[in-house]
Amino acid sequence: MEGPVIRRLIREASEALEAAGLKDPKVTLTKSVKFGLLTSTSSFEEARRTGVDPMERARSVLGQLRLPEGSLLEKVEAAPPGYINFHPSWGELARAVVSEVLAAPDAYFRVEDGPREVVVEHTSVNPNKALHIGHARNVCIGDTIARVMRKAGARVLVINYVDDSGVQMAELLLGFRLLGYPLEPREGMRFDEYCGDVVYVEVNRRAEADPEVERQRREIARRIEQRGTEEFEQARRVALMVLRDQLKTTSRLGATYDLLVRESDVVVTGLWAEAFRRMKEAGLVRFVEEGPKKGCWVVDLSGHPVLSKEGDEVLVKSDGATTYVARDIAFAMWKMGASETRLLFRRIELDGQTVTMSDVEGEDLGPFRSDLVVTVVDSRQRRPQEVVRYALERMGVKGRYVHYSYEPVALSRRSAELLGVKAEGEVVHMSGRRGLYFKAEEVLDKLKEVAARETRARRPDWSEEKVREVAEALAVGAFRYGMLRIESDRQIVFDLEESLRLEGDTGPYLQYSVVRARKILQKAREAGIGQIAPDRSPPAELSEHELQLVRELAVTPLVMEEVVRTLYIRSLVTHARNLAMRFNEFYERCPVIGSGEWEGFRLSLVGAYDRIESRLLELLGIPVLDEI
RNA sequence: GGGCCCGUGGCCUAGCCUGGAUAAGGCGGCGGCCUCCUAAGCCGCAGAUCCCCGGUUCAAAUCCGGGCGGGCCCGCCA
């Protein structure tokens, strides 16, 4: 098996250039089909070294250039001011691409030299509230990375880290134990929303006004960390109840987890003790004898190029308690498969679905190793995440640990004011305390409403059930695309009205293009026009739109390769969008059914598009539909 | 004070890693296209000092340096 045709052509072009005397030639895709498929700018570099005119150099290379017998690259030309452009026989390329896609579409997504064992941690929302749109960004990114890695051929373990022992749990318990909130939400309210919207907000309000409430909160926080106390048990129970609802949301978004790890288990299993011991052996930690951090164990950051300018990071507080970073180092070591300590797991039922959750009385799932660990956490945790990475490096842990950082989701002024908050600037940060946030569920519901209204208007004959099913898929598609289309390094300024659009550069645009393709295929089947055949050559020269579509399909393996290498999901989104655009253009101008001698080829091309775009949508977690 | 991220038509974004041929898409505006595979679509028009200055280069939105503007981080919180 030679692999996708695009790789073969790049190799042929660069070998031919080399044989023609260009040293270490660079071959890239052209930016427009009118320059052919592939291009090289290496004659520019050579021209500089030798002082000749690049165009002249390109011509002289051309004189020496021989392409292999039967190559799909049929024409090479020099273009001013010195490019060497490779033009394929588009018809033959189309036949090759369509036939290999129809024969084995998944091969376009396999990446041979990528990581084989991958751990992805994402979501990891404190179990005291419902997911808001900021958390949802994390879920969409993490889930997509996991899907991509799996599709590329890696074994992937997806983990959701559940912090059930921090102060945020103490605040909740305080509400239940002392302020008398019942452990049941009001009728018709979800438990996670009840905790986040009602109990948490109220406890904070009371604690700010009354120092006694604040004192009790601290007392509960202390007891919550001691296994065996009533508070410990209750915190775990409440966390589980909230988690159950959070998982409804993540599941609605299409995300799944292989393992749920409770922070309370990371400490008791001795994972922390092992990490602490190994850090001591590596000379990475020291005990502070004096100064403001007297009595603490800290990570010695003096050897770190940047962090050394700031203070050392506290791992063990003077009262003996570990910090979040400490536990995270221990957990990261485990995720890398580098710890001797094993976490134990047990399968439990949570609201109908079976999940695998850490449990000190569970079973050992056996050792594992990972050559890549991706932790999806927002950019505000860059510093602690760098401390984690540095600690692993200094402990001699092998493998790549990546903090996949993304900027948080903020609100537009308009949307903040919708929540009753007077905004100073154009961008307002969400705040759980102030009730200033949009929950993922409410945005999805609104999106679904809009989609249902549209669908009803377009398909008056559909049943309400069908309408709602399609509306849900469109809502999820629009939501996930909205979260993924913005580069991770860029803050998302969420605007409700803007996010409820279903036209233009949105998820439904992609979904619709697949629906169109599938409708053609279905009609063809019904009309008995015949099967899409893998080996159809176009009867004459391809139109511009067919050729663009072929090119975009062909490039898919290169995009996958890039995404796996850089973890830069944005390229996948752009590719899925460009491909859909090419298809829509093709659709508008090239009739398929009833196109006579073109019918067979075009039908196959549509089939190939359906195979590839459906898989791209799947990777992005955007539901694929047969009709909308 | 130290560090990180962002700055692209009126608005929202892609392109930057890996420099290359007219800077791409959407929203909004104006004008077109449904006796033909679903118009959640397509086509056309108007609209850009790619934040500024300097450097490297045959070539800079892209790389380097310095500014300016916006955001974030530097806690015995998580």
mmCIF file of N, CA and C (backbone and C1' of nucleotides) in Angstrom, chain A residues 510-520 583 609-610 624-628, chain B residues 38:
data_model
loop_
_atom_site.group_PDB
_atom_site.id
_atom_site.type_symbol
_atom_site.label_atom_id
_atom_site.label_comp_id
_atom_site.label_asym_id
_atom_site.label_seq_id
_atom_site.Cartn_x
_atom_site.Cartn_y
_atom_site.Cartn_z
ATOM 1 N N LEU A 510 -21.776 23.245 7.394
ATOM 2 C CA LEU A 510 -21.094 21.984 7.096
ATOM 3 C C LEU A 510 -22.094 20.831 7.065
ATOM 4 N N GLN A 511 -22.988 20.836 8.036
ATOM 5 C CA GLN A 511 -23.971 19.757 8.100
ATOM 6 C C GLN A 511 -24.845 19.741 6.847
ATOM 7 N N TYR A 512 -25.214 20.926 6.428
ATOM 8 C CA TYR A 512 -26.076 21.054 5.254
ATOM 9 C C TYR A 512 -25.397 20.525 4.001
ATOM 10 N N SER A 513 -24.113 20.779 3.873
ATOM 11 C CA SER A 513 -23.408 20.337 2.669
ATOM 12 C C SER A 513 -23.405 18.809 2.583
ATOM 13 N N VAL A 514 -23.295 18.148 3.737
ATOM 14 C CA VAL A 514 -23.332 16.680 3.725
ATOM 15 C C VAL A 514 -24.741 16.188 3.394
ATOM 16 N N VAL A 515 -25.736 16.877 3.924
ATOM 17 C CA VAL A 515 -27.119 16.528 3.614
ATOM 18 C C VAL A 515 -27.349 16.593 2.103
ATOM 19 N N ARG A 516 -26.846 17.639 1.485
ATOM 20 C CA ARG A 516 -27.003 17.783 0.037
ATOM 21 C C ARG A 516 -26.363 16.610 -0.700
ATOM 22 N N ALA A 517 -25.170 16.254 -0.265
ATOM 23 C CA ALA A 517 -24.474 15.137 -0.899
ATOM 24 C C ALA A 517 -25.273 13.848 -0.730
ATOM 25 N N ARG A 518 -25.740 13.633 0.477
ATOM 26 C CA ARG A 518 -26.456 12.385 0.749
ATOM 27 C C ARG A 518 -27.776 12.320 0.015
ATOM 28 N N LYS A 519 -28.383 13.480 -0.166
ATOM 29 C CA LYS A 519 -29.651 13.520 -0.892
ATOM 30 C C LYS A 519 -29.435 13.096 -2.345
ATOM 31 N N ILE A 520 -28.352 13.551 -2.913
ATOM 32 C CA ILE A 520 -28.042 13.147 -4.290
ATOM 33 C C ILE A 520 -27.832 11.632 -4.350
ATOM 34 N N PHE A 583 -17.571 21.977 -2.051
ATOM 35 C CA PHE A 583 -18.680 21.113 -2.442
ATOM 36 C C PHE A 583 -19.924 21.930 -2.799
ATOM 37 N N TYR A 609 -16.901 12.785 -1.372
ATOM 38 C CA TYR A 609 -17.086 13.938 -0.502
ATOM 39 C C TYR A 609 -17.822 13.538 0.770
ATOM 40 N N ASP A 610 -18.890 12.795 0.604
ATOM 41 C CA ASP A 610 -19.668 12.352 1.767
ATOM 42 C C ASP A 610 -18.780 11.574 2.743
ATOM 43 N N VAL A 624 -23.767 14.314 12.088
ATOM 44 C CA VAL A 624 -23.997 14.194 10.649
ATOM 45 C C VAL A 624 -25.429 13.721 10.423
ATOM 46 N N LEU A 625 -26.116 14.383 9.510
ATOM 47 C CA LEU A 625 -27.528 14.077 9.283
ATOM 48 C C LEU A 625 -27.763 13.668 7.839
ATOM 49 N N ASP A 626 -28.875 12.949 7.606
ATOM 50 C CA ASP A 626 -29.242 12.572 6.246
ATOM 51 C C ASP A 626 -30.127 13.615 5.602
ATOM 52 N N GLU A 627 -30.880 14.307 6.431
ATOM 53 C CA GLU A 627 -31.709 15.392 5.910
ATOM 54 C C GLU A 627 -31.940 16.429 6.995
ATOM 55 N N ILE A 628 -32.131 17.660 6.586
ATOM 56 C CA ILE A 628 -32.466 18.688 7.560
ATOM 57 C C ILE A 628 -33.602 19.552 7.014
ATOM 58 P P U B 38 -32.962 17.393 -3.244
ATOM 59 O "O5'" U B 38 -32.592 18.961 -3.183
ATOM 60 C "C5'" U B 38 -33.525 19.949 -3.535
ATOM 61 C "C4'" U B 38 -33.632 20.952 -2.399
ATOM 62 C "C3'" U B 38 -32.356 21.745 -2.150
ATOM 63 O "O3'" U B 38 -32.673 23.136 -2.217
ATOM 64 C "C1'" U B 38 -33.270 20.910 -0.115
#
